[in-house]
PDB file of N, CA and C and ligand atoms in Angstrom:
ATOM      1  N   HIS A 256      -0.155 -17.651   4.989  1.00 79.00           N
ATOM      2  CA  HIS A 256       0.668 -16.838   6.161  1.00 79.00           C
ATOM      3  C   HIS A 256       1.490 -15.876   5.613  1.00 79.00           C
ATOM      4  N   GLN A 257       1.402 -15.959   4.005  1.00 89.00           N
ATOM      5  CA  GLN A 257       2.345 -14.594   3.294  1.00 89.00           C
ATOM      6  C   GLN A 257       1.749 -13.059   3.425  1.00 89.00           C
ATOM      7  N   LEU A 258       0.866 -13.464   3.665  1.00 93.00           N
ATOM      8  CA  LEU A 258       0.148 -12.215   3.146  1.00 93.00           C
ATOM      9  C   LEU A 258       0.026 -11.160   3.930  1.00 93.00           C
ATOM     10  N   ASP A 259       0.776 -10.272   4.883  1.00 95.00           N
ATOM     11  CA  ASP A 259       0.601  -9.046   6.148  1.00 95.00           C
ATOM     12  C   ASP A 259      -0.568  -7.999   5.564  1.00 95.00           C
ATOM     13  N   GLU A 260      -0.780  -7.538   6.541  1.00 95.00           N
ATOM     14  CA  GLU A 260      -1.971  -6.727   6.707  1.00 95.00           C
ATOM     15  C   GLU A 260      -1.119  -5.403   5.860  1.00 95.00           C
ATOM     16  N   VAL A 261      -0.344  -4.833   6.095  1.00 96.00           N
ATOM     17  CA  VAL A 261       0.182  -3.655   4.770  1.00 96.00           C
ATOM     18  C   VAL A 261      -0.015  -4.027   3.748  1.00 96.00           C
ATOM     19  N   THR A 262       0.676  -5.343   3.234  1.00 96.00           N
ATOM     20  CA  THR A 262       0.458  -5.400   1.640  1.00 96.00           C
ATOM     21  C   THR A 262      -1.149  -5.616   1.269  1.00 96.00           C
ATOM     22  N   ALA A 263      -1.670  -6.523   1.752  1.00 97.00           N
ATOM     23  CA  ALA A 263      -3.138  -6.600   1.671  1.00 97.00           C
ATOM     24  C   ALA A 263      -4.118  -5.030   2.105  1.00 97.00           C
ATOM     25  N   ALA A 264      -3.407  -3.971   2.848  1.00 98.00           N
ATOM     26  CA  ALA A 264      -3.994  -2.859   2.321  1.00 98.00           C
ATOM     27  C   ALA A 264      -3.576  -2.493   1.392  1.00 98.00           C
ATOM     28  N   MET A 265      -2.634  -2.278   0.997  1.00 97.00           N
ATOM     29  CA  MET A 265      -1.840  -1.332  -0.360  1.00 97.00           C
ATOM     30  C   MET A 265      -2.558  -2.116  -1.614  1.00 97.00           C
ATOM     31  N   ALA A 266      -3.240  -3.375  -1.413  1.00 97.00           N
ATOM     32  CA  ALA A 266      -3.909  -4.245  -2.606  1.00 97.00           C
ATOM     33  C   ALA A 266      -5.338  -3.640  -2.360  1.00 97.00           C
ATOM     34  N   LYS A 267      -5.703  -3.485  -2.021  1.00 98.00           N
ATOM     35  CA  LYS A 267      -7.366  -2.990  -1.407  1.00 98.00           C
ATOM     36  C   LYS A 267      -7.536  -1.705  -1.930  1.00 98.00           C
ATOM     37  N   TRP A 268      -6.543  -0.891  -1.384  1.00 97.00           N
ATOM     38  CA  TRP A 268      -6.891   0.352  -1.461  1.00 97.00           C
ATOM     39  C   TRP A 268      -6.665   1.068  -3.676  1.00 97.00           C
ATOM     40  N   TRP A 269      -5.506   0.120  -4.031  1.00 97.00           N
ATOM     41  CA  TRP A 269      -4.852   0.228  -5.339  1.00 97.00           C
ATOM     42  C   TRP A 269      -6.231  -0.231  -6.453  1.00 97.00           C
ATOM     43  N   THR A 270      -6.547  -1.163  -6.303  1.00 97.00           N
ATOM     44  CA  THR A 270      -7.580  -2.357  -7.267  1.00 97.00           C
ATOM     45  C   THR A 270      -8.953  -2.067  -6.726  1.00 97.00           C
ATOM     46  N   THR A 271      -9.379  -1.261  -5.580  1.00 97.00           N
ATOM     47  CA  THR A 271     -10.488  -0.636  -5.583  1.00 97.00           C
ATOM     48  C   THR A 271     -10.485   1.123  -6.020  1.00 97.00           C
ATOM     49  N   GLU A 272      -9.086   1.297  -6.076  1.00 95.00           N
ATOM     50  CA  GLU A 272      -9.684   2.853  -6.303  1.00 95.00           C
ATOM     51  C   GLU A 272      -9.212   2.766  -7.984  1.00 95.00           C
ATOM     52  N   LEU A 273      -8.694   1.738  -8.652  1.00 97.00           N
ATOM     53  CA  LEU A 273      -8.351   1.434 -10.006  1.00 97.00           C
ATOM     54  C   LEU A 273      -9.843   1.654 -10.676  1.00 97.00           C
ATOM     55  N   HIS A 274     -10.502   0.741  -9.839  1.00 96.00           N
ATOM     56  CA  HIS A 274     -11.944  -0.323  -9.970  1.00 96.00           C
ATOM     57  C   HIS A 274     -12.537   1.476 -10.585  1.00 96.00           C
ATOM     58  N   GLN A 275     -12.601   2.247  -9.682  1.00 96.00           N
ATOM     59  CA  GLN A 275     -13.239   3.077  -9.905  1.00 96.00           C
ATOM     60  C   GLN A 275     -13.316   4.127 -11.084  1.00 96.00           C
ATOM     61  N   ARG A 276     -11.643   4.424 -11.301  1.00 96.00           N
ATOM     62  CA  ARG A 276     -11.368   5.177 -12.459  1.00 96.00           C
ATOM     63  C   ARG A 276     -11.996   4.423 -13.604  1.00 96.00           C
ATOM     64  N   VAL A 277     -11.398   2.944 -13.645  1.00 97.00           N
ATOM     65  CA  VAL A 277     -11.959   2.633 -14.817  1.00 97.00           C
ATOM     66  C   VAL A 277     -13.579   2.171 -14.947  1.00 97.00           C
ATOM     67  N   ILE A 278     -14.191   2.397 -13.890  1.00 97.00           N
ATOM     68  CA  ILE A 278     -15.985   2.197 -14.112  1.00 97.00           C
ATOM     69  C   ILE A 278     -16.150   3.462 -14.662  1.00 97.00           C
ATOM     70  N   GLN A 279     -15.258   4.543 -14.288  1.00 96.00           N
ATOM     71  CA  GLN A 279     -15.873   6.303 -14.291  1.00 96.00           C
ATOM     72  C   GLN A 279     -15.594   6.592 -16.137  1.00 96.00           C
ATOM     73  N   ARG A 280     -14.223   5.703 -16.511  1.00 97.00           N
ATOM     74  CA  ARG A 280     -14.599   5.520 -17.807  1.00 97.00           C
ATOM     75  C   ARG A 280     -15.437   5.030 -18.656  1.00 97.00           C
ATOM     76  N   ALA A 281     -15.495   4.171 -18.447  1.00 96.00           N
ATOM     77  CA  ALA A 281     -16.835   2.929 -18.688  1.00 96.00           C
ATOM     78  C   ALA A 281     -17.958   3.343 -19.023  1.00 96.00           C
ATOM     79  N   LEU A 282     -18.379   4.350 -17.654  1.00 97.00           N
ATOM     80  CA  LEU A 282     -19.927   4.988 -17.852  1.00 97.00           C
ATOM     81  C   LEU A 282     -19.877   6.169 -18.741  1.00 97.00           C
ATOM     82  N   GLN A 283     -19.046   7.006 -18.952  1.00 97.00           N
ATOM     83  CA  GLN A 283     -18.343   7.906 -19.838  1.00 97.00           C
ATOM     84  C   GLN A 283     -18.414   7.400 -21.422  1.00 97.00           C
ATOM     85  N   LEU A 284     -18.312   6.054 -21.599  1.00 97.00           N
ATOM     86  CA  LEU A 284     -18.135   5.891 -22.888  1.00 97.00           C
ATOM     87  C   LEU A 284     -19.226   5.621 -23.428  1.00 97.00           C
ATOM     88  N   HIS A 285     -20.691   4.834 -22.211  1.00 97.00           N
ATOM     89  CA  HIS A 285     -21.942   4.798 -22.942  1.00 97.00           C
ATOM     90  C   HIS A 285     -22.269   5.985 -22.903  1.00 97.00           C
ATOM     91  N   GLY A 286     -21.921   7.325 -22.327  1.00 97.00           N
ATOM     92  CA  GLY A 286     -22.807   8.349 -22.510  1.00 97.00           C
ATOM     93  C   GLY A 286     -24.226   8.518 -21.507  1.00 97.00           C
ATOM     94  N   GLY A 287     -25.207   8.344 -22.141  1.00 96.00           N
ATOM     95  CA  GLY A 287     -26.180   8.428 -21.460  1.00 96.00           C
ATOM     96  C   GLY A 287     -26.806   7.120 -20.662  1.00 96.00           C
ATOM     97  N   TYR A 288     -26.691   6.363 -21.670  1.00 96.00           N
ATOM     98  CA  TYR A 288     -26.991   4.761 -21.224  1.00 96.00           C
ATOM     99  C   TYR A 288     -26.233   4.123 -20.328  1.00 96.00           C
ATOM    100  N   GLY A 289     -25.523   4.751 -20.509  1.00 95.00           N
ATOM    101  CA  GLY A 289     -24.519   4.567 -19.168  1.00 95.00           C
ATOM    102  C   GLY A 289     -25.039   4.828 -17.617  1.00 95.00           C
ATOM    103  N   PHE A 290     -25.830   5.925 -17.223  1.00 94.00           N
ATOM    104  CA  PHE A 290     -26.304   5.819 -16.227  1.00 94.00           C
ATOM    105  C   PHE A 290     -27.725   5.297 -15.911  1.00 94.00           C
ATOM    106  N   MET A 291     -28.647   4.678 -16.678  1.00 96.00           N
ATOM    107  CA  MET A 291     -29.720   3.724 -16.713  1.00 96.00           C
ATOM    108  C   MET A 291     -29.424   2.611 -15.983  1.00 96.00           C
ATOM    109  N   ARG A 292     -29.934   2.358 -14.968  1.00 95.00           N
ATOM    110  CA  ARG A 292     -29.796   1.045 -14.509  1.00 95.00           C
ATOM    111  C   ARG A 292     -30.168   0.351 -15.416  1.00 95.00           C
ATOM    112  N   GLU A 293     -31.066   0.015 -15.887  1.00 96.00           N
ATOM    113  CA  GLU A 293     -31.484  -1.430 -17.656  1.00 96.00           C
ATOM    114  C   GLU A 293     -29.859  -1.687 -17.498  1.00 96.00           C
ATOM    115  N   TYR A 294     -28.553  -0.949 -17.641  1.00 96.00           N
ATOM    116  CA  TYR A 294     -27.221  -1.198 -18.131  1.00 96.00           C
ATOM    117  C   TYR A 294     -26.298  -1.864 -17.335  1.00 96.00           C
ATOM    118  N   ALA A 295     -26.027  -2.624 -17.775  1.00 96.00           N
ATOM    119  CA  ALA A 295     -24.947  -3.584 -16.597  1.00 96.00           C
ATOM    120  C   ALA A 295     -24.118  -2.248 -16.221  1.00 96.00           C
ATOM    121  N   VAL A 296     -23.486  -1.326 -17.053  1.00 96.00           N
ATOM    122  CA  VAL A 296     -22.312  -0.777 -16.675  1.00 96.00           C
ATOM    123  C   VAL A 296     -22.954   0.413 -15.462  1.00 96.00           C
ATOM    124  N   ALA A 297     -24.234   0.650 -15.531  1.00 96.00           N
ATOM    125  CA  ALA A 297     -24.738   1.882 -14.638  1.00 96.00           C
ATOM    126  C   ALA A 297     -24.767   0.566 -12.829  1.00 96.00           C
ATOM    127  N   ARG A 298     -25.375  -0.252 -13.151  1.00 95.00           N
ATOM    128  CA  ARG A 298     -25.343  -1.421 -11.740  1.00 95.00           C
ATOM    129  C   ARG A 298     -23.771  -1.353 -11.366  1.00 95.00           C
ATOM    130  N   ASP A 299     -22.602  -1.399 -12.166  1.00 94.00           N
ATOM    131  CA  ASP A 299     -21.365  -2.036 -11.953  1.00 94.00           C
ATOM    132  C   ASP A 299     -20.699  -0.414 -11.368  1.00 94.00           C
ATOM    133  N   TYR A 300     -21.282   0.696 -12.041  1.00 95.00           N
ATOM    134  CA  TYR A 300     -20.952   1.989 -10.966  1.00 95.00           C
ATOM    135  C   TYR A 300     -21.154   2.062 -10.314  1.00 95.00           C
ATOM    136  N   MET A 301     -22.610   1.647  -9.961  1.00 94.00           N
ATOM    137  CA  MET A 301     -23.039   1.851  -8.380  1.00 94.00           C
ATOM    138  C   MET A 301     -22.688   0.900  -7.654  1.00 94.00           C
ATOM    139  N   ASP A 302     -22.304  -0.664  -7.779  1.00 93.00           N
ATOM    140  CA  ASP A 302     -21.588  -1.490  -6.849  1.00 93.00           C
ATOM    141  C   ASP A 302     -20.619  -1.392  -7.048  1.00 93.00           C
ATOM    142  N   SER A 303     -20.066  -1.093  -7.709  1.00 94.00           N
ATOM    143  CA  SER A 303     -18.580  -0.436  -7.652  1.00 94.00           C
ATOM    144  C   SER A 303     -17.490   0.772  -7.028  1.00 94.00           C
ATOM    145  N   ARG A 304     -18.704   1.466  -5.996  1.00 94.00           N
ATOM    146  CA  ARG A 304     -18.653   2.856  -5.660  1.00 94.00           C
ATOM    147  C   ARG A 304     -18.182   2.510  -4.017  1.00 94.00           C
ATOM    148  N   VAL A 305     -19.116   1.291  -3.447  1.00 96.00           N
ATOM    149  CA  VAL A 305     -18.998   0.717  -2.005  1.00 96.00           C
ATOM    150  C   VAL A 305     -17.071  -0.022  -1.569  1.00 96.00           C
ATOM    151  N   ALA A 306     -16.470  -0.034  -2.427  1.00 96.00           N
ATOM    152  CA  ALA A 306     -15.667  -1.110  -2.912  1.00 96.00           C
ATOM    153  C   ALA A 306     -14.514   0.025  -1.821  1.00 96.00           C
ATOM    154  N   THR A 307     -14.479   1.211  -1.638  1.00 96.00           N
ATOM    155  CA  THR A 307     -13.460   2.051  -0.820  1.00 96.00           C
ATOM    156  C   THR A 307     -13.992   2.036   0.097  1.00 96.00           C
ATOM    157  N   ILE A 308     -15.175   1.500   0.454  1.00 97.00           N
ATOM    158  CA  ILE A 308     -15.458   1.758   1.700  1.00 97.00           C
ATOM    159  C   ILE A 308     -16.263   0.567   3.026  1.00 97.00           C
ATOM    160  N   PHE A 309     -16.447  -0.195   2.239  1.00 96.00           N
ATOM    161  CA  PHE A 309     -16.750  -1.275   3.344  1.00 96.00           C
ATOM    162  C   PHE A 309     -15.220  -2.370   3.103  1.00 96.00           C
ATOM    163  N   GLY A 310     -15.546  -3.318   4.043  1.00 95.00           N
ATOM    164  CA  GLY A 310     -14.278  -3.741   4.141  1.00 95.00           C
ATOM    165  C   GLY A 310     -12.635  -2.680   4.980  1.00 95.00           C
ATOM    166  N   GLY A 311     -12.943  -1.953   5.117  1.00 97.00           N
ATOM    167  CA  GLY A 311     -12.069  -0.779   5.596  1.00 97.00           C
ATOM    168  C   GLY A 311     -12.078   0.316   4.894  1.00 97.00           C
ATOM    169  N   THR A 312     -12.085   1.493   4.604  1.00 97.00           N
ATOM    170  CA  THR A 312     -12.400   2.823   3.883  1.00 97.00           C
ATOM    171  C   THR A 312     -10.276   2.910   3.177  1.00 97.00           C
ATOM    172  N   THR A 313     -10.325   3.901   1.914  1.00 97.00           N
ATOM    173  CA  THR A 313      -9.564   3.723   1.313  1.00 97.00           C
ATOM    174  C   THR A 313      -8.565   4.860   2.289  1.00 97.00           C
ATOM    175  N   GLU A 314      -9.234   5.795   3.362  1.00 97.00           N
ATOM    176  CA  GLU A 314      -8.621   6.283   4.421  1.00 97.00           C
ATOM    177  C   GLU A 314      -8.147   5.546   5.318  1.00 97.00           C
ATOM    178  N   ILE A 315      -8.443   4.402   5.749  1.00 98.00           N
ATOM    179  CA  ILE A 315      -8.334   3.461   6.699  1.00 98.00           C
ATOM    180  C   ILE A 315      -6.881   2.601   6.149  1.00 98.00           C
ATOM    181  N   MET A 316      -6.890   2.363   4.765  1.00 98.00           N
ATOM    182  CA  MET A 316      -5.972   1.283   4.121  1.00 98.00           C
ATOM    183  C   MET A 316      -4.771   2.253   4.686  1.00 98.00           C
ATOM    184  N   LYS A 317      -4.959   3.769   4.433  1.00 97.00           N
ATOM    185  CA  LYS A 317      -3.472   4.736   4.044  1.00 97.00           C
ATOM    186  C   LYS A 317      -3.106   4.849   5.388  1.00 97.00           C
ATOM    187  N   GLU A 318      -3.766   4.377   6.500  1.00 97.00           N
ATOM    188  CA  GLU A 318      -3.889   4.586   8.004  1.00 97.00           C
ATOM    189  C   GLU A 318      -2.515   3.402   7.945  1.00 97.00           C
ATOM    190  N   ILE A 319      -3.188   2.542   7.720  1.00 97.00           N
ATOM    191  CA  ILE A 319      -2.815   0.573   7.949  1.00 97.00           C
ATOM    192  C   ILE A 319      -1.250   0.965   7.470  1.00 97.00           C
ATOM    193  N   ILE A 320      -0.908   1.965   6.001  1.00 97.00           N
ATOM    194  CA  ILE A 320       0.166   1.473   5.853  1.00 97.00           C
ATOM    195  C   ILE A 320       1.079   2.896   6.311  1.00 97.00           C
ATOM    196  N   GLY A 321       0.526   3.911   6.287  1.00 96.00           N
ATOM    197  CA  GLY A 321       1.536   5.264   7.498  1.00 96.00           C
ATOM    198  C   GLY A 321       1.968   4.732   8.415  1.00 96.00           C
ATOM    199  N   ARG A 322       1.308   3.781   9.034  1.00 95.00           N
ATOM    200  CA  ARG A 322       1.877   3.039  10.527  1.00 95.00           C
ATOM    201  C   ARG A 322       3.120   2.070   9.922  1.00 95.00           C
ATOM    202  N   ARG A 323       3.080   1.791   9.282  1.00 92.00           N
ATOM    203  CA  ARG A 323       3.837   0.773   8.817  1.00 92.00           C
ATOM    204  C   ARG A 323       5.502   1.734   8.927  1.00 92.00           C
ATOM    205  N   LEU A 324       5.372   2.981   7.957  1.00 89.00           N
ATOM    206  CA  LEU A 324       6.238   4.087   7.559  1.00 89.00           C
ATOM    207  C   LEU A 324       6.863   4.859   8.259  1.00 89.00           C
ATOM    208  N   THR A 325       6.381   4.932   9.387  1.00 84.00           N
ATOM    209  CA  THR A 325       6.701   5.722  10.552  1.00 84.00           C
ATOM    210  C   THR A 325       7.574   4.722  11.766  1.00 84.00           C
ATOM    211  N   LYS A 326       7.262   3.315  11.685  1.00 75.00           N
ATOM    212  CA  LYS A 326       8.072   2.524  12.344  1.00 75.00           C
ATOM    213  C   LYS A 326       9.703   2.337  12.185  1.00 75.00           C
TER     214      LYS A 326
HETATM  215  C1  LIG B 251     -22.844  -2.459   1.919  1.00 83.85           C
HETATM  216  C2  LIG B 251     -21.732  -2.304   3.948  1.00 83.85           C
HETATM  217  C3  LIG B 251     -21.691  -3.567   3.350  1.00 83.85           C
HETATM  218  C4  LIG B 251     -21.096  -4.348   4.896  1.00 83.85           C
HETATM  219  N1  LIG B 251     -20.887  -5.075   5.160  1.00 83.85           N
HETATM  220  C5  LIG B 251     -19.972  -5.391   6.278  1.00 83.85           C
HETATM  221  C6  LIG B 251     -19.748  -6.996   6.722  1.00 83.85           C
HETATM  222  O1  LIG B 251     -19.976  -7.900   6.556  1.00 83.85           O
HETATM  223  N2  LIG B 251     -19.035  -6.959   8.236  1.00 83.85           N
HETATM  224  C7  LIG B 251     -18.233  -5.184   8.783  1.00 83.85           C
HETATM  225  O2  LIG B 251     -18.054  -5.685   9.729  1.00 83.85           O
HETATM  226  N3  LIG B 251     -19.260  -4.369   8.513  1.00 83.85           N
HETATM  227  C8  LIG B 251     -19.601  -4.158   7.233  1.00 83.85           C
HETATM  228  N4  LIG B 251     -19.351  -2.665   6.952  1.00 83.85           N
HETATM  229  C9  LIG B 251     -19.246  -1.909   7.464  1.00 83.85           C
HETATM  230  C10 LIG B 251     -17.876  -1.002   6.302  1.00 83.85           C
HETATM  231  O3  LIG B 251     -17.061  -2.413   7.040  1.00 83.85           O
HETATM  232  C11 LIG B 251     -18.023   0.069   7.114  1.00 83.85           C
HETATM  233  O4  LIG B 251     -18.809   1.125   6.842  1.00 83.85           O
HETATM  234  C12 LIG B 251     -16.454   0.768   6.723  1.00 83.85           C
HETATM  235  O5  LIG B 251     -15.289   0.500   7.843  1.00 83.85           O
HETATM  236  C13 LIG B 251     -16.248   2.242   7.457  1.00 83.85           C
HETATM  237  O6  LIG B 251     -17.363   2.193   8.779  1.00 83.85           O
HETATM  238  P1  LIG B 251     -18.542   3.877   8.512  1.00 83.85           P
HETATM  239  O7  LIG B 251     -18.816   2.959   7.747  1.00 83.85           O
HETATM  240  O8  LIG B 251     -18.328   3.545  10.179  1.00 83.85           O
HETATM  241  O9  LIG B 251     -17.211   5.370   8.411  1.00 83.85           O
HETATM  242  P2  LIG B 251     -16.687   6.201   9.493  1.00 83.85           P
HETATM  243  O10 LIG B 251     -15.771   5.349   9.692  1.00 83.85           O
HETATM  244  O11 LIG B 251     -17.658   7.169  10.125  1.00 83.85           O
HETATM  245  O12 LIG B 251     -15.798   6.847   7.933  1.00 83.85           O
HETATM  246  C14 LIG B 251     -16.695   7.747   7.208  1.00 83.85           C
HETATM  247  C15 LIG B 251     -15.789   8.476   6.922  1.00 83.85           C
HETATM  248  O13 LIG B 251     -15.016   8.902   7.199  1.00 83.85           O
HETATM  249  C16 LIG B 251     -13.081   8.651   7.160  1.00 83.85           C
HETATM  250  N5  LIG B 251     -12.503   8.102   8.401  1.00 83.85           N
HETATM  251  C17 LIG B 251     -12.743   7.678   8.981  1.00 83.85           C
HETATM  252  N6  LIG B 251     -11.344   7.898  10.040  1.00 83.85           N
HETATM  253  C18 LIG B 251     -10.403   8.102   9.831  1.00 83.85           C
HETATM  254  C19 LIG B 251      -9.041   8.480  10.077  1.00 83.85           C
HETATM  255  N7  LIG B 251      -8.467   7.661  11.020  1.00 83.85           N
HETATM  256  N8  LIG B 251      -8.100   9.523   9.162  1.00 83.85           N
HETATM  257  C20 LIG B 251      -8.895   9.914   7.955  1.00 83.85           C
HETATM  258  N9  LIG B 251      -9.971   9.146   7.368  1.00 83.85           N
HETATM  259  C21 LIG B 251     -11.330   8.691   8.528  1.00 83.85           C
HETATM  260  C22 LIG B 251     -13.631   7.302   6.039  1.00 83.85           C
HETATM  261  O14 LIG B 251     -12.112   7.273   5.564  1.00 83.85           O
HETATM  262  C23 LIG B 251     -14.668   7.507   5.514  1.00 83.85           C
HETATM  263  O15 LIG B 251     -14.536   8.315   4.504  1.00 83.85           O
HETATM  264  C24 LIG B 251     -20.207  -2.486   5.564  1.00 83.85           C
HETATM  265  C25 LIG B 251     -20.965  -1.808   4.927  1.00 83.85           C
HETATM  266  C26 LIG B 251     -21.559  -1.557   3.942  1.00 83.85           C
HETATM  267  C27 LIG B 251     -21.727  -0.107   3.291  1.00 83.85           C
END
């Protein structure tokens, strides 16, 4: 009972957007191979993308945090 919804929204926003930045750089590091599905980095690139959408989109996380700021 220690994790409130605003802190959870902050954590979800931060970690999933950070994941996007990390996987973008990892894919770039691998060059063309990074875009081929045979390689783990390409599959992680595809799998990670949905994380900012499901379980509540980043925009909705911002809504939840913003509501607290206006209280
Ligand atoms: C692979 C996958 C698995 C899923 N599993 C589950 C599951 O197990 N259980 C479950 O209940 N749901 C599940 N979902 C649904 C998921 O939670 C929704 O896709 C998510 O909540 C976004 O809703 P939506 O797709 O209707 O997008 P929409 O609500 O139509 O949003 C479209 C875009 O508009 C933006 N937007 C919407 N409203 C606002 C606003 N007020 N302000 C600013 N921007 C806004 C969104 O951020 C998004 O970018 C899953 C989705 C996927 C893709």
